[in-house]
PDB file of C-alpha atoms in Angstrom:
ATOM      1  CA  MET A  28     101.724  94.170 136.515  1.00 65.00           C
ATOM      2  CA  GLN A  29     103.337  92.233 133.657  1.00 71.00           C
ATOM      3  CA  THR A  30     101.785  94.667 131.172  1.00 74.00           C
ATOM      4  CA  VAL A  31     103.039  97.667 133.130  1.00 81.00           C
ATOM      5  CA  LEU A  32     106.575  96.259 133.212  1.00 80.00           C
ATOM      6  CA  SER A  33     106.465  95.441 129.510  1.00 80.00           C
ATOM      7  CA  ILE A  34     105.334  98.967 128.698  1.00 84.00           C
ATOM      8  CA  ALA A  35     108.026 100.480 130.926  1.00 86.00           C
ATOM      9  CA  ILE A  36     110.839  98.417 129.400  1.00 85.00           C
ATOM     10  CA  ASP A  37     109.749  98.989 125.800  1.00 86.00           C
ATOM     11  CA  ALA A  38     109.200 102.698 126.475  1.00 89.00           C
ATOM     12  CA  LEU A  39     112.647 103.061 128.021  1.00 90.00           C
ATOM     13  CA  ALA A  40     114.320 101.253 125.120  1.00 89.00           C
ATOM     14  CA  TYR A  41     112.374 103.245 122.525  1.00 90.00           C
ATOM     15  CA  GLY A  42     113.124 106.505 124.317  1.00 91.00           C
ATOM     16  CA  MET A  43     116.839 105.728 124.444  1.00 92.00           C
ATOM     17  CA  VAL A  44     116.950 104.903 120.723  1.00 91.00           C
ATOM     18  CA  LEU A  45     115.211 108.202 119.975  1.00 92.00           C
ATOM     19  CA  PHE A  46     117.741 109.957 122.189  1.00 93.00           C
ATOM     20  CA  VAL A  47     120.820 108.444 120.527  1.00 92.00           C
ATOM     21  CA  ILE A  48     119.561 109.466 117.089  1.00 92.00           C
ATOM     22  CA  SER A  49     118.060 112.831 118.031  1.00 91.00           C
ATOM     23  CA  ILE A  50     120.811 114.177 120.258  1.00 89.00           C
ATOM     24  CA  GLY A  51     122.994 114.806 117.200  1.00 88.00           C
ATOM     25  CA  LEU A  52     120.202 116.932 115.713  1.00 89.00           C
ATOM     26  CA  SER A  53     119.898 118.744 119.036  1.00 87.00           C
ATOM     27  CA  VAL A  54     123.612 119.573 118.873  1.00 82.00           C
ATOM     28  CA  THR A  55     123.451 120.898 115.302  1.00 84.00           C
ATOM     29  CA  MET A  56     120.291 122.914 115.972  1.00 85.00           C
ATOM     30  CA  GLY A  57     121.072 124.171 119.459  1.00 76.00           C
ATOM     31  CA  LEU A  58     124.836 124.657 119.348  1.00 72.00           C
ATOM     32  CA  MET A  59     125.578 125.082 115.636  1.00 76.00           C
ATOM     33  CA  ARG A  60     122.299 126.844 114.794  1.00 82.00           C
ATOM     34  CA  VAL A  61     121.614 124.622 111.772  1.00 86.00           C
ATOM     35  CA  VAL A  62     118.140 123.218 111.064  1.00 88.00           C
ATOM     36  CA  ASN A  63     119.312 119.905 109.629  1.00 90.00           C
ATOM     37  CA  LEU A  64     116.306 118.076 108.205  1.00 92.00           C
ATOM     38  CA  ALA A  65     118.678 115.549 106.630  1.00 92.00           C
ATOM     39  CA  HIS A  66     119.680 114.179 110.038  1.00 93.00           C
ATOM     40  CA  GLY A  67     117.400 111.150 109.714  1.00 93.00           C
ATOM     41  CA  ALA A  68     118.937 110.408 106.317  1.00 94.00           C
ATOM     42  CA  PHE A  69     122.322 109.877 107.975  1.00 95.00           C
ATOM     43  CA  ALA A  70     120.722 107.472 110.465  1.00 94.00           C
ATOM     44  CA  MET A  71     119.276 105.637 107.471  1.00 95.00           C
ATOM     45  CA  ILE A  72     122.706 105.480 105.790  1.00 94.00           C
ATOM     46  CA  GLY A  73     124.154 103.944 108.949  1.00 95.00           C
ATOM     47  CA  GLY A  74     121.411 101.326 108.992  1.00 94.00           C
ATOM     48  CA  TYR A  75     121.971 100.443 105.339  1.00 95.00           C
ATOM     49  CA  ILE A  76     125.741 100.135 105.761  1.00 95.00           C
ATOM     50  CA  ALA A  77     125.365  97.944 108.856  1.00 95.00           C
ATOM     51  CA  SER A  78     122.811  95.738 107.109  1.00 94.00           C
ATOM     52  CA  TYR A  79     125.092  95.269 104.103  1.00 93.00           C
ATOM     53  CA  ALA A  80     128.108  94.596 106.328  1.00 94.00           C
ATOM     54  CA  ALA A  81     126.335  92.066 108.539  1.00 93.00           C
ATOM     55  CA  ARG A  82     124.141  90.291 105.974  1.00 92.00           C
ATOM     56  CA  ASP A  83     126.169  90.417 102.766  1.00 90.00           C
ATOM     57  CA  LEU A  84     129.742  90.606 104.054  1.00 91.00           C
ATOM     58  CA  GLY A  85     129.130  88.411 107.102  1.00 90.00           C
ATOM     59  CA  LEU A  86     130.828  90.803 109.525  1.00 92.00           C
ATOM     60  CA  ALA A  87     130.159  90.629 113.244  1.00 93.00           C
ATOM     61  CA  TYR A  88     127.564  92.984 114.723  1.00 93.00           C
ATOM     62  CA  GLY A  89     130.183  95.107 116.475  1.00 93.00           C
ATOM     63  CA  PHE A  90     132.232  95.529 113.291  1.00 95.00           C
ATOM     64  CA  ALA A  91     129.057  96.383 111.387  1.00 95.00           C
ATOM     65  CA  ILE A  92     128.321  99.186 113.875  1.00 95.00           C
ATOM     66  CA  VAL A  93     131.870 100.577 113.605  1.00 96.00           C
ATOM     67  CA  LEU A  94     131.756 100.404 109.802  1.00 96.00           C
ATOM     68  CA  ALA A  95     128.346 102.093 109.768  1.00 96.00           C
ATOM     69  CA  VAL A  96     129.466 104.967 112.012  1.00 96.00           C
ATOM     70  CA  PHE A  97     132.750 105.710 110.244  1.00 96.00           C
ATOM     71  CA  GLY A  98     131.306 105.001 106.794  1.00 96.00           C
ATOM     72  CA  THR A  99     128.502 107.495 107.390  1.00 95.00           C
ATOM     73  CA  ILE A 100     130.965 110.091 108.674  1.00 95.00           C
ATOM     74  CA  LEU A 101     133.130 109.648 105.557  1.00 95.00           C
ATOM     75  CA  ILE A 102     130.062 110.151 103.369  1.00 94.00           C
ATOM     76  CA  ALA A 103     129.027 113.209 105.382  1.00 93.00           C
ATOM     77  CA  ILE A 104     132.419 114.985 105.355  1.00 91.00           C
ATOM     78  CA  PRO A 105     132.286 116.139 101.710  1.00 92.00           C
ATOM     79  CA  ILE A 106     128.604 117.019 102.115  1.00 92.00           C
ATOM     80  CA  GLU A 107     129.490 119.223 105.085  1.00 89.00           C
ATOM     81  CA  ARG A 108     132.370 120.907 103.252  1.00 89.00           C
ATOM     82  CA  LEU A 109     130.519 121.488  99.978  1.00 91.00           C
ATOM     83  CA  LEU A 110     126.963 122.146 101.152  1.00 91.00           C
ATOM     84  CA  TYR A 111     126.511 122.675 104.884  1.00 90.00           C
ATOM     85  CA  ARG A 112     129.238 125.297 105.185  1.00 86.00           C
ATOM     86  CA  ARG A 113     127.245 127.430 102.774  1.00 88.00           C
ATOM     87  CA  ILE A 114     124.287 127.580 105.159  1.00 89.00           C
ATOM     88  CA  TYR A 115     126.036 128.155 108.503  1.00 83.00           C
ATOM     89  CA  GLY A 116     124.503 131.400 109.716  1.00 81.00           C
ATOM     90  CA  ALA A 117     122.026 131.493 106.811  1.00 88.00           C
ATOM     91  CA  PRO A 118     118.285 132.153 107.333  1.00 91.00           C
ATOM     92  CA  GLU A 119     116.396 129.132 108.636  1.00 90.00           C
ATOM     93  CA  LEU A 120     114.296 128.846 105.468  1.00 92.00           C
ATOM     94  CA  THR A 121     117.488 128.498 103.421  1.00 93.00           C
ATOM     95  CA  GLN A 122     118.708 125.757 105.772  1.00 93.00           C
ATOM     96  CA  VAL A 123     115.387 123.925 105.550  1.00 93.00           C
ATOM     97  CA  LEU A 124     115.324 124.004 101.746  1.00 94.00           C
ATOM     98  CA  MET A 125     118.941 122.881 101.454  1.00 94.00           C
ATOM     99  CA  THR A 126     118.676 120.013 103.934  1.00 94.00           C
ATOM    100  CA  ILE A 127     115.323 118.746 102.656  1.00 94.00           C
ATOM    101  CA  GLY A 128     116.897 118.639  99.198  1.00 95.00           C
ATOM    102  CA  ILE A 129     119.823 116.648 100.593  1.00 94.00           C
ATOM    103  CA  THR A 130     117.323 114.262 102.208  1.00 94.00           C
ATOM    104  CA  PHE A 131     115.553 113.497  98.939  1.00 94.00           C
ATOM    105  CA  CYS A 132     118.880 113.044  97.136  1.00 94.00           C
ATOM    106  CA  ILE A 133     120.053 110.535  99.760  1.00 93.00           C
ATOM    107  CA  ILE A 134     116.737 108.675  99.583  1.00 92.00           C
ATOM    108  CA  GLY A 135     117.035 108.427  95.805  1.00 93.00           C
ATOM    109  CA  ILE A 136     120.618 107.177  95.953  1.00 92.00           C
ATOM    110  CA  ALA A 137     119.770 104.659  98.699  1.00 90.00           C
ATOM    111  CA  ASN A 138     116.880 103.295  96.645  1.00 90.00           C
ATOM    112  CA  TYR A 139     119.113 102.949  93.593  1.00 91.00           C
ATOM    113  CA  VAL A 140     122.025 101.294  95.432  1.00 88.00           C
ATOM    114  CA  PHE A 141     120.221  99.092  97.968  1.00 87.00           C
ATOM    115  CA  GLY A 142     116.797  98.656  96.401  1.00 85.00           C
ATOM    116  CA  PRO A 143     113.327  99.688  97.675  1.00 86.00           C
ATOM    117  CA  THR A 144     113.058  97.029 100.369  1.00 86.00           C
ATOM    118  CA  LEU A 145     113.248  96.957 104.149  1.00 89.00           C
ATOM    119  CA  LYS A 146     116.703  96.066 105.478  1.00 90.00           C
ATOM    120  CA  THR A 147     117.448  94.200 108.683  1.00 89.00           C
ATOM    121  CA  VAL A 148     120.562  94.188 110.829  1.00 91.00           C
ATOM    122  CA  PRO A 149     121.021  90.625 112.161  1.00 91.00           C
ATOM    123  CA  LEU A 150     121.581  90.551 115.897  1.00 91.00           C
ATOM    124  CA  PRO A 151     124.366  88.378 117.356  1.00 91.00           C
ATOM    125  CA  PRO A 152     123.345  85.462 119.591  1.00 89.00           C
ATOM    126  CA  GLN A 153     124.324  87.492 122.666  1.00 89.00           C
ATOM    127  CA  LEU A 154     121.600  90.055 121.915  1.00 88.00           C
ATOM    128  CA  GLN A 155     118.861  87.670 120.791  1.00 86.00           C
ATOM    129  CA  GLY A 156     117.973  86.185 124.142  1.00 83.00           C
ATOM    130  CA  SER A 157     116.679  87.703 127.340  1.00 84.00           C
ATOM    131  CA  VAL A 158     118.033  88.634 130.751  1.00 81.00           C
ATOM    132  CA  ASP A 159     116.178  87.259 133.768  1.00 77.00           C
ATOM    133  CA  LEU A 160     115.896  89.870 136.524  1.00 70.00           C
ATOM    134  CA  GLY A 161     114.022  87.510 138.812  1.00 66.00           C
ATOM    135  CA  PHE A 162     110.675  89.261 138.572  1.00 62.00           C
ATOM    136  CA  ARG A 163     110.812  89.854 134.822  1.00 69.00           C
ATOM    137  CA  ALA A 164     112.780  88.773 131.770  1.00 75.00           C
ATOM    138  CA  ILE A 165     114.038  91.629 129.586  1.00 81.00           C
ATOM    139  CA  ALA A 166     114.989  91.215 125.939  1.00 85.00           C
ATOM    140  CA  THR A 167     118.766  91.578 125.777  1.00 90.00           C
ATOM    141  CA  HIS A 168     118.604  93.941 122.815  1.00 89.00           C
ATOM    142  CA  ARG A 169     116.261  96.268 124.725  1.00 87.00           C
ATOM    143  CA  LEU A 170     118.735  96.341 127.609  1.00 89.00           C
ATOM    144  CA  PHE A 171     121.586  96.976 125.164  1.00 91.00           C
ATOM    145  CA  ALA A 172     119.707  99.949 123.648  1.00 91.00           C
ATOM    146  CA  ILE A 173     119.093 101.403 127.116  1.00 91.00           C
ATOM    147  CA  LEU A 174     122.764 101.106 128.087  1.00 93.00           C
ATOM    148  CA  CYS A 175     123.849 102.660 124.787  1.00 93.00           C
ATOM    149  CA  GLY A 176     121.601 105.649 125.425  1.00 92.00           C
ATOM    150  CA  LEU A 177     122.986 106.183 128.918  1.00 93.00           C
ATOM    151  CA  ALA A 178     126.575 105.878 127.676  1.00 94.00           C
ATOM    152  CA  VAL A 179     125.982 108.427 124.897  1.00 93.00           C
ATOM    153  CA  ALA A 180     124.343 110.879 127.306  1.00 90.00           C
ATOM    154  CA  LEU A 181     127.230 110.733 129.770  1.00 93.00           C
ATOM    155  CA  ALA A 182     129.916 110.905 127.084  1.00 92.00           C
ATOM    156  CA  LEU A 183     128.344 113.918 125.365  1.00 89.00           C
ATOM    157  CA  TRP A 184     127.793 115.784 128.623  1.00 87.00           C
ATOM    158  CA  TYR A 185     131.424 115.257 129.580  1.00 90.00           C
ATOM    159  CA  ALA A 186     132.712 116.263 126.129  1.00 89.00           C
ATOM    160  CA  ILE A 187     130.719 119.499 126.007  1.00 84.00           C
ATOM    161  CA  GLU A 188     131.019 120.559 129.643  1.00 85.00           C
ATOM    162  CA  LYS A 189     134.408 119.245 130.783  1.00 87.00           C
ATOM    163  CA  THR A 190     136.812 119.259 127.822  1.00 89.00           C
ATOM    164  CA  ALA A 191     138.776 121.897 125.935  1.00 88.00           C
ATOM    165  CA  PHE A 192     136.863 121.079 122.767  1.00 85.00           C
ATOM    166  CA  GLY A 193     133.578 121.710 124.567  1.00 84.00           C
ATOM    167  CA  VAL A 194     134.848 125.137 125.644  1.00 86.00           C
ATOM    168  CA  LYS A 195     135.799 125.958 122.044  1.00 85.00           C
ATOM    169  CA  LEU A 196     132.429 124.761 120.770  1.00 81.00           C
ATOM    170  CA  ARG A 197     130.477 126.854 123.247  1.00 78.00           C
ATOM    171  CA  ALA A 198     132.692 129.871 122.529  1.00 82.00           C
ATOM    172  CA  SER A 199     132.160 129.458 118.779  1.00 78.00           C
ATOM    173  CA  VAL A 200     128.416 129.294 119.307  1.00 70.00           C
ATOM    174  CA  ASP A 201     128.278 132.360 121.543  1.00 71.00           C
ATOM    175  CA  ASN A 202     130.508 134.549 119.339  1.00 76.00           C
ATOM    176  CA  ALA A 203     132.185 132.938 116.345  1.00 72.00           C
ATOM    177  CA  ALA A 204     134.060 136.088 115.311  1.00 77.00           C
ATOM    178  CA  MET A 205     135.538 136.613 118.784  1.00 84.00           C
ATOM    179  CA  ALA A 206     136.434 132.931 119.114  1.00 83.00           C
ATOM    180  CA  ALA A 207     138.206 133.031 115.748  1.00 82.00           C
ATOM    181  CA  ALA A 208     140.086 136.197 116.809  1.00 85.00           C
ATOM    182  CA  LEU A 209     141.311 134.316 119.887  1.00 81.00           C
ATOM    183  CA  GLY A 210     142.726 131.507 117.745  1.00 84.00           C
ATOM    184  CA  VAL A 211     139.829 129.039 117.707  1.00 84.00           C
ATOM    185  CA  ARG A 212     139.501 127.442 114.275  1.00 83.00           C
ATOM    186  CA  THR A 213     135.742 127.584 114.168  1.00 79.00           C
ATOM    187  CA  GLU A 214     135.447 125.739 110.849  1.00 81.00           C
ATOM    188  CA  ILE A 215     137.213 122.738 112.379  1.00 86.00           C
ATOM    189  CA  VAL A 216     135.064 122.939 115.518  1.00 85.00           C
ATOM    190  CA  TYR A 217     131.904 122.918 113.411  1.00 83.00           C
ATOM    191  CA  ALA A 218     133.200 120.097 111.187  1.00 86.00           C
ATOM    192  CA  VAL A 219     134.041 117.894 114.173  1.00 88.00           C
ATOM    193  CA  SER A 220     130.686 118.648 115.819  1.00 87.00           C
ATOM    194  CA  PHE A 221     128.893 117.786 112.588  1.00 89.00           C
ATOM    195  CA  ALA A 222     130.854 114.530 112.284  1.00 92.00           C
ATOM    196  CA  VAL A 223     129.951 113.559 115.864  1.00 92.00           C
ATOM    197  CA  ALA A 224     126.272 114.353 115.243  1.00 92.00           C
ATOM    198  CA  VAL A 225     126.258 112.278 112.054  1.00 94.00           C
ATOM    199  CA  GLY A 226     128.118 109.421 113.746  1.00 95.00           C
ATOM    200  CA  LEU A 227     125.579 109.336 116.563  1.00 94.00           C
ATOM    201  CA  ALA A 228     122.741 109.310 114.034  1.00 94.00           C
ATOM    202  CA  ALA A 229     124.319 106.316 112.280  1.00 95.00           C
ATOM    203  CA  PHE A 230     124.932 104.559 115.606  1.00 96.00           C
ATOM    204  CA  GLY A 231     121.320 105.087 116.636  1.00 94.00           C
ATOM    205  CA  GLY A 232     120.093 103.933 113.245  1.00 94.00           C
ATOM    206  CA  VAL A 233     121.874 100.598 113.741  1.00 95.00           C
ATOM    207  CA  VAL A 234     121.104 100.061 117.428  1.00 93.00           C
ATOM    208  CA  GLY A 235     117.481 101.061 116.915  1.00 91.00           C
ATOM    209  CA  ALA A 236     116.884  99.055 113.735  1.00 91.00           C
ATOM    210  CA  GLU A 237     114.712  96.596 115.684  1.00 88.00           C
ATOM    211  CA  LEU A 238     112.436  99.424 116.858  1.00 87.00           C
ATOM    212  CA  LEU A 239     112.726 101.832 113.904  1.00 90.00           C
ATOM    213  CA  PRO A 240     113.081  99.564 110.847  1.00 90.00           C
ATOM    214  CA  VAL A 241     115.472 100.710 108.122  1.00 92.00           C
ATOM    215  CA  GLU A 242     113.557 101.208 104.886  1.00 89.00           C
ATOM    216  CA  PRO A 243     113.797 103.528 101.853  1.00 84.00           C
ATOM    217  CA  TYR A 244     111.690 106.350 103.315  1.00 89.00           C
ATOM    218  CA  TYR A 245     113.103 106.128 106.835  1.00 92.00           C
ATOM    219  CA  ALA A 246     114.462 109.685 106.592  1.00 90.00           C
ATOM    220  CA  LEU A 247     111.017 111.118 105.846  1.00 90.00           C
ATOM    221  CA  ARG A 248     109.029 108.772 108.088  1.00 89.00           C
ATOM    222  CA  TYR A 249     110.908 109.782 111.238  1.00 90.00           C
ATOM    223  CA  MET A 250     111.956 113.327 110.292  1.00 89.00           C
ATOM    224  CA  VAL A 251     109.116 114.931 112.233  1.00 87.00           C
ATOM    225  CA  THR A 252     109.656 112.623 115.209  1.00 89.00           C
ATOM    226  CA  PHE A 253     113.307 113.663 115.550  1.00 90.00           C
ATOM    227  CA  LEU A 254     112.451 117.364 115.159  1.00 89.00           C
ATOM    228  CA  VAL A 255     109.688 117.083 117.743  1.00 89.00           C
ATOM    229  CA  VAL A 256     112.032 115.505 120.283  1.00 89.00           C
ATOM    230  CA  VAL A 257     114.523 118.366 119.869  1.00 88.00           C
ATOM    231  CA  SER A 258     111.776 121.000 120.096  1.00 87.00           C
ATOM    232  CA  VAL A 259     110.235 119.469 123.211  1.00 90.00           C
ATOM    233  CA  GLY A 260     113.582 118.953 124.951  1.00 88.00           C
ATOM    234  CA  GLY A 261     115.060 122.291 124.006  1.00 84.00           C
ATOM    235  CA  ALA A 262     117.658 122.506 121.226  1.00 78.00           C
ATOM    236  CA  GLY A 263     121.221 122.011 122.466  1.00 75.00           C
ATOM    237  CA  SER A 264     120.219 120.571 125.844  1.00 80.00           C
ATOM    238  CA  ILE A 265     121.364 117.023 126.566  1.00 83.00           C
ATOM    239  CA  PRO A 266     119.235 116.612 129.745  1.00 86.00           C
ATOM    240  CA  GLY A 267     116.285 118.175 127.931  1.00 87.00           C
ATOM    241  CA  ALA A 268     116.609 115.826 124.966  1.00 88.00           C
ATOM    242  CA  LEU A 269     116.914 112.809 127.268  1.00 90.00           C
ATOM    243  CA  LEU A 270     113.861 113.854 129.294  1.00 92.00           C
ATOM    244  CA  ALA A 271     111.847 114.537 126.140  1.00 91.00           C
ATOM    245  CA  CYS A 272     112.732 111.159 124.629  1.00 92.00           C
ATOM    246  CA  LEU A 273     111.832 109.252 127.785  1.00 91.00           C
ATOM    247  CA  LEU A 274     108.597 111.195 128.286  1.00 92.00           C
ATOM    248  CA  LEU A 275     107.404 111.018 124.681  1.00 91.00           C
ATOM    249  CA  GLY A 276     108.649 107.463 124.291  1.00 90.00           C
ATOM    250  CA  GLY A 277     106.654 106.451 127.349  1.00 91.00           C
ATOM    251  CA  ILE A 278     103.486 108.177 126.145  1.00 91.00           C
ATOM    252  CA  ASP A 279     103.769 106.758 122.622  1.00 90.00           C
ATOM    253  CA  THR A 280     104.488 103.212 123.816  1.00 90.00           C
ATOM    254  CA  THR A 281     101.667 103.279 126.368  1.00 90.00           C
ATOM    255  CA  GLY A 282      99.213 104.490 123.751  1.00 89.00           C
ATOM    256  CA  ARG A 283     100.240 101.789 121.276  1.00 86.00           C
ATOM    257  CA  TYR A 284      99.904  99.090 123.947  1.00 87.00           C
ATOM    258  CA  LEU A 285      96.535 100.155 125.335  1.00 87.00           C
ATOM    259  CA  MET A 286      94.838 101.900 122.397  1.00 88.00           C
ATOM    260  CA  PRO A 287      96.704 101.005 119.199  1.00 86.00           C
ATOM    261  CA  GLU A 288      93.837 102.187 117.011  1.00 87.00           C
ATOM    262  CA  PHE A 289      94.722 105.800 117.929  1.00 85.00           C
ATOM    263  CA  GLY A 290      98.165 105.490 116.330  1.00 81.00           C
ATOM    264  CA  GLU A 291     100.398 108.466 117.228  1.00 85.00           C
ATOM    265  CA  PHE A 292      97.518 110.614 118.493  1.00 89.00           C
ATOM    266  CA  PHE A 293      98.675 110.662 122.132  1.00 89.00           C
ATOM    267  CA  PHE A 294     102.294 111.307 121.109  1.00 89.00           C
ATOM    268  CA  TYR A 295     101.419 114.517 119.271  1.00 90.00           C
ATOM    269  CA  LEU A 296      98.790 115.531 121.810  1.00 92.00           C
ATOM    270  CA  ALA A 297     101.522 115.436 124.459  1.00 91.00           C
ATOM    271  CA  VAL A 298     103.812 117.450 122.171  1.00 91.00           C
ATOM    272  CA  ILE A 299     101.168 120.170 121.770  1.00 92.00           C
ATOM    273  CA  ALA A 300     100.545 120.306 125.519  1.00 92.00           C
ATOM    274  CA  ILE A 301     104.257 120.507 126.402  1.00 90.00           C
ATOM    275  CA  ILE A 302     105.022 123.196 123.811  1.00 90.00           C
ATOM    276  CA  CYS A 303     102.080 125.260 125.057  1.00 91.00           C
ATOM    277  CA  VAL A 304     103.450 125.169 128.603  1.00 89.00           C
ATOM    278  CA  PHE A 305     107.166 125.287 127.680  1.00 88.00           C
ATOM    279  CA  PRO A 306     107.459 127.237 124.389  1.00 85.00           C
ATOM    280  CA  ARG A 307     111.272 126.910 124.366  1.00 83.00           C
ATOM    281  CA  GLY A 308     111.229 123.254 125.356  1.00 82.00           C
ATOM    282  CA  LEU A 309     111.634 121.501 128.682  1.00 85.00           C
ATOM    283  CA  ALA A 310     115.209 122.757 129.086  1.00 77.00           C
ATOM    284  CA  GLY A 311     115.315 125.503 126.483  1.00 64.00           C
ATOM    285  CA  ARG A 312     117.178 128.729 127.093  1.00 59.00           C
ATOM    286  CA  ALA A 313     116.115 132.195 126.129  1.00 52.00           C
ATOM    287  CA  LYS A 314     117.972 133.596 123.141  1.00 51.00           C
ATOM    288  CA  GLY A 315     120.626 136.104 124.017  1.00 47.00           C
TER     289      GLY A 315
END
């Protein structure tokens, strides 16, 4: 029973970290129609900034997170204006080539600036202990990651479904020309959406640093994982992404606990099985 509970808690925390990072990619792919292979690179940037802020500058964990999120967004803004705007609406192959090039450039710069070593984000004392639930003690950081994932899911759902900005975003996605004719500044809508996606990637990179260590090739190491989560959940679907992260996180964690010698075999076996049954993802919609 202790093993089952340990697997469940670790799987839930891992799934939520995957969700926080991947949901931004789901937004850019599903709503903005951009295959952004550089998404993991922005999560890596957030992790590097937070590590520098907490370890070298001595800032508190909360300030390090804020600095990482806004610092990554500031770095991403000129990249979006100069590069990403050129590939909105472009063929997918063009988007892939552009964003994979951006990924390698960011990796090279990160190696030059921060060095080719693994970086840690020191946890505050409040997140280093454990919470006793009576029947089981849960690592506080795991609980924090789970709560962060739930908060992000609810906030994004509300923003997209219940706010004026969400209406403009969905209108821009459905028919950008018509939305622009009705007064919607689509370039601003896309820029804000991109900034939110990048900010979430950075936030997830910091919160999940204990589970997905920040190192020079982070962007490449987890690129496929983030893409798989979006594909399995259905691009642009928040419930789908959440379900995919929890399902795949549970399968991957269980496999690593019980049969670690198989590595990620069960993770990708589950991906193949799900895609065969649900070609558009668990919550994917048919293209109009």
